[in-house]
JSON list of C-alpha atoms in Angstrom, two decimals:
[
{"chain": "A", "resi": 1, "resn": "MET", "atom": "CA", "xyz": [-3.07, 10.66, -2.47]},
{"chain": "A", "resi": 2, "resn": "GLU", "atom": "CA", "xyz": [-6.05, 11.68, -0.43]},
{"chain": "A", "resi": 3, "resn": "ILE", "atom": "CA", "xyz": [-5.76, 11.59, 3.33]},
{"chain": "A", "resi": 4, "resn": "LYS", "atom": "CA", "xyz": [-8.91, 9.97, 4.73]},
{"chain": "A", "resi": 5, "resn": "ASN", "atom": "CA", "xyz": [-10.36, 10.30, 8.17]},
{"chain": "A", "resi": 6, "resn": "ASN", "atom": "CA", "xyz": [-10.75, 6.54, 8.57]},
{"chain": "A", "resi": 7, "resn": "GLY", "atom": "CA", "xyz": [-9.30, 6.30, 12.05]},
{"chain": "A", "resi": 8, "resn": "GLN", "atom": "CA", "xyz": [-5.90, 5.22, 10.73]},
{"chain": "A", "resi": 9, "resn": "ALA", "atom": "CA", "xyz": [-2.95, 7.45, 11.62]},
{"chain": "A", "resi": 10, "resn": "ILE", "atom": "CA", "xyz": [-1.84, 9.68, 8.74]},
{"chain": "A", "resi": 11, "resn": "TYR", "atom": "CA", "xyz": [1.69, 8.28, 8.76]},
{"chain": "A", "resi": 12, "resn": "LEU", "atom": "CA", "xyz": [0.26, 4.76, 8.29]},
{"chain": "A", "resi": 13, "resn": "GLN", "atom": "CA", "xyz": [-1.91, 5.97, 5.43]},
{"chain": "A", "resi": 14, "resn": "ILE", "atom": "CA", "xyz": [1.29, 7.24, 3.81]},
{"chain": "A", "resi": 15, "resn": "VAL", "atom": "CA", "xyz": [2.98, 3.88, 4.50]},
{"chain": "A", "resi": 16, "resn": "ASP", "atom": "CA", "xyz": [0.07, 2.20, 2.66]},
{"chain": "A", "resi": 17, "resn": "PHE", "atom": "CA", "xyz": [0.41, 4.71, -0.20]},
{"chain": "A", "resi": 18, "resn": "VAL", "atom": "CA", "xyz": [4.13, 3.98, -0.58]},
{"chain": "A", "resi": 19, "resn": "CYS", "atom": "CA", "xyz": [3.52, 0.22, -0.38]},
{"chain": "A", "resi": 20, "resn": "GLN", "atom": "CA", "xyz": [0.87, 0.50, -3.08]},
{"chain": "A", "resi": 21, "resn": "LYS", "atom": "CA", "xyz": [3.26, 2.41, -5.37]},
{"chain": "A", "resi": 22, "resn": "ILE", "atom": "CA", "xyz": [5.81, -0.38, -4.87]},
{"chain": "A", "resi": 23, "resn": "LEU", "atom": "CA", "xyz": [3.32, -3.25, -5.23]},
{"chain": "A", "resi": 24, "resn": "LEU", "atom": "CA", "xyz": [1.85, -1.76, -8.41]},
{"chain": "A", "resi": 25, "resn": "ASP", "atom": "CA", "xyz": [5.39, -1.52, -9.86]},
{"chain": "A", "resi": 26, "resn": "GLU", "atom": "CA", "xyz": [5.23, 2.27, -10.06]},
{"chain": "A", "resi": 27, "resn": "TRP", "atom": "CA", "xyz": [8.31, 2.45, -7.82]},
{"chain": "A", "resi": 28, "resn": "GLN", "atom": "CA", "xyz": [10.80, -0.27, -8.78]},
{"chain": "A", "resi": 29, "resn": "PRO", "atom": "CA", "xyz": [13.31, -2.02, -6.49]},
{"chain": "A", "resi": 30, "resn": "GLU", "atom": "CA", "xyz": [16.58, -0.12, -6.07]},
{"chain": "A", "resi": 31, "resn": "THR", "atom": "CA", "xyz": [15.14, 3.10, -7.55]},
{"chain": "A", "resi": 32, "resn": "LYS", "atom": "CA", "xyz": [14.98, 6.48, -5.85]},
{"chain": "A", "resi": 33, "resn": "ILE", "atom": "CA", "xyz": [11.67, 7.55, -4.38]},
{"chain": "A", "resi": 34, "resn": "PRO", "atom": "CA", "xyz": [10.53, 11.12, -3.63]},
{"chain": "A", "resi": 35, "resn": "SER", "atom": "CA", "xyz": [12.38, 12.91, -0.86]},
{"chain": "A", "resi": 36, "resn": "VAL", "atom": "CA", "xyz": [10.63, 13.68, 2.39]},
{"chain": "A", "resi": 37, "resn": "ARG", "atom": "CA", "xyz": [9.95, 17.24, 1.25]},
{"chain": "A", "resi": 38, "resn": "GLU", "atom": "CA", "xyz": [8.80, 16.21, -2.25]},
{"chain": "A", "resi": 39, "resn": "LEU", "atom": "CA", "xyz": [6.31, 13.68, -0.92]},
{"chain": "A", "resi": 40, "resn": "ALA", "atom": "CA", "xyz": [5.12, 16.10, 1.78]},
{"chain": "A", "resi": 41, "resn": "ILE", "atom": "CA", "xyz": [4.26, 18.60, -0.95]},
{"chain": "A", "resi": 42, "resn": "GLN", "atom": "CA", "xyz": [2.61, 15.93, -3.14]},
{"chain": "A", "resi": 43, "resn": "VAL", "atom": "CA", "xyz": [0.30, 14.68, -0.38]},
{"chain": "A", "resi": 44, "resn": "SER", "atom": "CA", "xyz": [-0.05, 17.99, 1.50]},
{"chain": "A", "resi": 45, "resn": "VAL", "atom": "CA", "xyz": [1.20, 16.86, 4.90]},
{"chain": "A", "resi": 46, "resn": "ASN", "atom": "CA", "xyz": [3.93, 17.97, 7.26]},
{"chain": "A", "resi": 47, "resn": "PRO", "atom": "CA", "xyz": [7.42, 16.70, 6.31]},
{"chain": "A", "resi": 48, "resn": "ASN", "atom": "CA", "xyz": [7.75, 15.26, 9.84]},
{"chain": "A", "resi": 49, "resn": "THR", "atom": "CA", "xyz": [4.84, 12.93, 9.06]},
{"chain": "A", "resi": 50, "resn": "ILE", "atom": "CA", "xyz": [6.58, 11.72, 5.90]},
{"chain": "A", "resi": 51, "resn": "ALA", "atom": "CA", "xyz": [9.82, 11.27, 7.86]},
{"chain": "A", "resi": 52, "resn": "ARG", "atom": "CA", "xyz": [7.94, 9.11, 10.37]},
{"chain": "A", "resi": 53, "resn": "SER", "atom": "CA", "xyz": [6.44, 7.04, 7.54]},
{"chain": "A", "resi": 54, "resn": "TYR", "atom": "CA", "xyz": [9.83, 6.59, 5.88]},
{"chain": "A", "resi": 55, "resn": "GLU", "atom": "CA", "xyz": [11.37, 5.52, 9.20]},
{"chain": "A", "resi": 56, "resn": "PHE", "atom": "CA", "xyz": [8.61, 2.92, 9.60]},
{"chain": "A", "resi": 57, "resn": "LEU", "atom": "CA", "xyz": [9.18, 1.68, 6.03]},
{"chain": "A", "resi": 58, "resn": "LYS", "atom": "CA", "xyz": [12.95, 1.51, 6.67]},
{"chain": "A", "resi": 59, "resn": "ASN", "atom": "CA", "xyz": [12.42, -0.52, 9.84]},
{"chain": "A", "resi": 60, "resn": "ASN", "atom": "CA", "xyz": [10.25, -2.96, 7.86]},
{"chain": "A", "resi": 61, "resn": "GLY", "atom": "CA", "xyz": [12.87, -3.44, 5.11]},
{"chain": "A", "resi": 62, "resn": "ILE", "atom": "CA", "xyz": [10.76, -1.80, 2.42]},
{"chain": "A", "resi": 63, "resn": "ILE", "atom": "CA", "xyz": [12.96, 1.22, 1.71]},
{"chain": "A", "resi": 64, "resn": "ILE", "atom": "CA", "xyz": [16.56, 2.14, 2.44]},
{"chain": "A", "resi": 65, "resn": "ASP", "atom": "CA", "xyz": [18.17, 5.49, 3.23]},
{"chain": "A", "resi": 66, "resn": "LYS", "atom": "CA", "xyz": [21.36, 6.19, 1.32]},
{"chain": "A", "resi": 67, "resn": "ARG", "atom": "CA", "xyz": [22.74, 9.10, 3.30]},
{"chain": "A", "resi": 68, "resn": "GLY", "atom": "CA", "xyz": [23.24, 12.20, 1.19]},
{"chain": "A", "resi": 69, "resn": "ILE", "atom": "CA", "xyz": [21.56, 10.59, -1.83]},
{"chain": "A", "resi": 70, "resn": "GLY", "atom": "CA", "xyz": [18.00, 9.87, -0.73]},
{"chain": "A", "resi": 71, "resn": "TYR", "atom": "CA", "xyz": [15.55, 7.07, -0.17]},
{"chain": "A", "resi": 72, "resn": "PHE", "atom": "CA", "xyz": [15.34, 4.01, -2.40]},
{"chain": "A", "resi": 73, "resn": "VAL", "atom": "CA", "xyz": [13.09, 0.99, -2.66]},
{"chain": "A", "resi": 74, "resn": "GLU", "atom": "CA", "xyz": [14.92, -1.90, -1.00]},
{"chain": "A", "resi": 75, "resn": "LYS", "atom": "CA", "xyz": [16.10, -4.72, -3.29]},
{"chain": "A", "resi": 76, "resn": "ASN", "atom": "CA", "xyz": [13.41, -7.03, -1.88]},
{"chain": "A", "resi": 77, "resn": "GLY", "atom": "CA", "xyz": [11.04, -4.14, -1.14]},
{"chain": "A", "resi": 78, "resn": "ILE", "atom": "CA", "xyz": [8.18, -5.66, -3.14]},
{"chain": "A", "resi": 79, "resn": "GLU", "atom": "CA", "xyz": [8.20, -8.82, -1.04]},
{"chain": "A", "resi": 80, "resn": "GLN", "atom": "CA", "xyz": [8.53, -6.86, 2.19]},
{"chain": "A", "resi": 81, "resn": "ALA", "atom": "CA", "xyz": [5.73, -4.45, 1.21]},
{"chain": "A", "resi": 82, "resn": "ARG", "atom": "CA", "xyz": [3.49, -7.36, 0.26]},
{"chain": "A", "resi": 83, "resn": "LYS", "atom": "CA", "xyz": [4.26, -9.14, 3.53]},
{"chain": "A", "resi": 84, "resn": "TYR", "atom": "CA", "xyz": [3.50, -6.01, 5.56]},
{"chain": "A", "resi": 85, "resn": "ARG", "atom": "CA", "xyz": [0.24, -5.25, 3.70]},
{"chain": "A", "resi": 86, "resn": "GLN", "atom": "CA", "xyz": [-0.93, -8.88, 3.91]},
{"chain": "A", "resi": 87, "resn": "GLN", "atom": "CA", "xyz": [-0.36, -8.87, 7.66]},
{"chain": "A", "resi": 88, "resn": "GLU", "atom": "CA", "xyz": [-2.22, -5.57, 8.03]},
{"chain": "A", "resi": 89, "resn": "PHE", "atom": "CA", "xyz": [-5.09, -6.81, 5.87]},
{"chain": "A", "resi": 90, "resn": "LEU", "atom": "CA", "xyz": [-5.46, -10.09, 7.75]},
{"chain": "A", "resi": 91, "resn": "GLN", "atom": "CA", "xyz": [-5.33, -8.43, 11.18]},
{"chain": "A", "resi": 92, "resn": "ASN", "atom": "CA", "xyz": [-7.29, -5.23, 10.57]},
{"chain": "A", "resi": 93, "resn": "GLU", "atom": "CA", "xyz": [-9.35, -5.28, 7.40]},
{"chain": "A", "resi": 94, "resn": "LEU", "atom": "CA", "xyz": [-10.44, -8.90, 6.98]},
{"chain": "A", "resi": 95, "resn": "PRO", "atom": "CA", "xyz": [-12.32, -9.12, 10.30]},
{"chain": "A", "resi": 96, "resn": "VAL", "atom": "CA", "xyz": [-14.32, -6.03, 9.31]},
{"chain": "A", "resi": 97, "resn": "LEU", "atom": "CA", "xyz": [-15.06, -7.55, 5.91]},
{"chain": "A", "resi": 98, "resn": "PHE", "atom": "CA", "xyz": [-16.13, -10.86, 7.45]},
{"chain": "A", "resi": 99, "resn": "ASN", "atom": "CA", "xyz": [-18.43, -9.04, 9.87]},
{"chain": "A", "resi": 100, "resn": "THR", "atom": "CA", "xyz": [-20.03, -7.13, 7.01]},
{"chain": "A", "resi": 101, "resn": "LEU", "atom": "CA", "xyz": [-20.48, -10.32, 4.96]},
{"chain": "A", "resi": 102, "resn": "TYR", "atom": "CA", "xyz": [-22.07, -12.04, 7.94]},
{"chain": "A", "resi": 103, "resn": "VAL", "atom": "CA", "xyz": [-24.42, -9.19, 8.77]},
{"chain": "A", "resi": 104, "resn": "LEU", "atom": "CA", "xyz": [-25.51, -8.85, 5.13]},
{"chain": "A", "resi": 105, "resn": "GLY", "atom": "CA", "xyz": [-25.85, -12.60, 4.62]},
{"chain": "A", "resi": 106, "resn": "ILE", "atom": "CA", "xyz": [-23.35, -12.71, 1.75]},
{"chain": "A", "resi": 107, "resn": "GLU", "atom": "CA", "xyz": [-21.76, -16.12, 1.25]},
{"chain": "A", "resi": 108, "resn": "LEU", "atom": "CA", "xyz": [-18.16, -16.64, 0.12]},
{"chain": "A", "resi": 109, "resn": "ASP", "atom": "CA", "xyz": [-19.15, -18.23, -3.21]},
{"chain": "A", "resi": 110, "resn": "GLU", "atom": "CA", "xyz": [-21.05, -15.05, -4.14]},
{"chain": "A", "resi": 111, "resn": "LEU", "atom": "CA", "xyz": [-18.07, -12.97, -3.08]},
{"chain": "A", "resi": 112, "resn": "GLN", "atom": "CA", "xyz": [-15.81, -15.17, -5.22]},
{"chain": "A", "resi": 113, "resn": "GLN", "atom": "CA", "xyz": [-17.77, -14.30, -8.37]},
{"chain": "A", "resi": 114, "resn": "HIS", "atom": "CA", "xyz": [-17.53, -10.58, -7.63]},
{"chain": "A", "resi": 115, "resn": "TYR", "atom": "CA", "xyz": [-13.80, -10.93, -7.05]},
{"chain": "A", "resi": 116, "resn": "GLU", "atom": "CA", "xyz": [-13.34, -12.76, -10.37]},
{"chain": "A", "resi": 117, "resn": "ASN", "atom": "CA", "xyz": [-15.26, -9.99, -12.16]},
{"chain": "A", "resi": 118, "resn": "PHE", "atom": "CA", "xyz": [-13.10, -7.37, -10.44]},
{"chain": "A", "resi": 119, "resn": "LYS", "atom": "CA", "xyz": [-9.87, -9.12, -11.50]},
{"chain": "A", "resi": 120, "resn": "ASN", "atom": "CA", "xyz": [-11.08, -9.47, -15.09]},
{"chain": "A", "resi": 121, "resn": "ASN", "atom": "CA", "xyz": [-12.00, -5.79, -15.29]},
{"chain": "A", "resi": 122, "resn": "LEU", "atom": "CA", "xyz": [-8.68, -4.76, -13.75]},
{"chain": "A", "resi": 123, "resn": "ASN", "atom": "CA", "xyz": [-6.69, -6.95, -16.15]},
{"chain": "A", "resi": 124, "resn": "GLN", "atom": "CA", "xyz": [-8.66, -5.55, -19.08]},
{"chain": "A", "resi": 125, "resn": "LYS", "atom": "CA", "xyz": [-7.89, -1.96, -18.00]},
{"chain": "A", "resi": 126, "resn": "GLN", "atom": "CA", "xyz": [-4.20, -2.77, -17.53]},
{"chain": "A", "resi": 127, "resn": "ASN", "atom": "CA", "xyz": [-4.03, -4.31, -21.00]},
{"chain": "A", "resi": 128, "resn": "GLU", "atom": "CA", "xyz": [-5.71, -1.24, -22.50]},
{"chain": "A", "resi": 129, "resn": "ASN", "atom": "CA", "xyz": [-3.13, 1.04, -20.84]},
{"chain": "A", "resi": 130, "resn": "LYS", "atom": "CA", "xyz": [-0.17, -0.87, -22.32]}
]
C-alpha cells in the first residue's frame, strides 16, 4: 500500500486499503487479518495509526477483535465494507467526478462505454489469473 498525500487522513487511507482487501476477496469473512504491528510494518506507518484504523473498522462492523487472538473479518464484513465504501464514494468522490465530467463536457453515455471497457478488461485479467 502506498500512502498518498491526497488530503485524506492516513488512518482512513488504511481503512480503504483494508476494505479493498475484503471486497476483492483477499481477506475472507471470519479469517484472521494482519496484527496491528504486522500491518504497520507492511505499510510503513506508526502502529497507533493502524490501531486507530482497526478501531474505526470495528465500530463499522467490518472487523472484530478476538481478545488475545487477533483481528478477524466480521461474518458480514464484505457487506459492511461495501456499504461503508459506497457511502464514502457517493458523498466524497462522486461530486468531484461529476464536476470533472461537467467541466470537460463528458456525457454519461460516453462514460458508460469507458466503464464497460474497464469491466471487460478487468474480467479478462481475473480470468487469466485463475
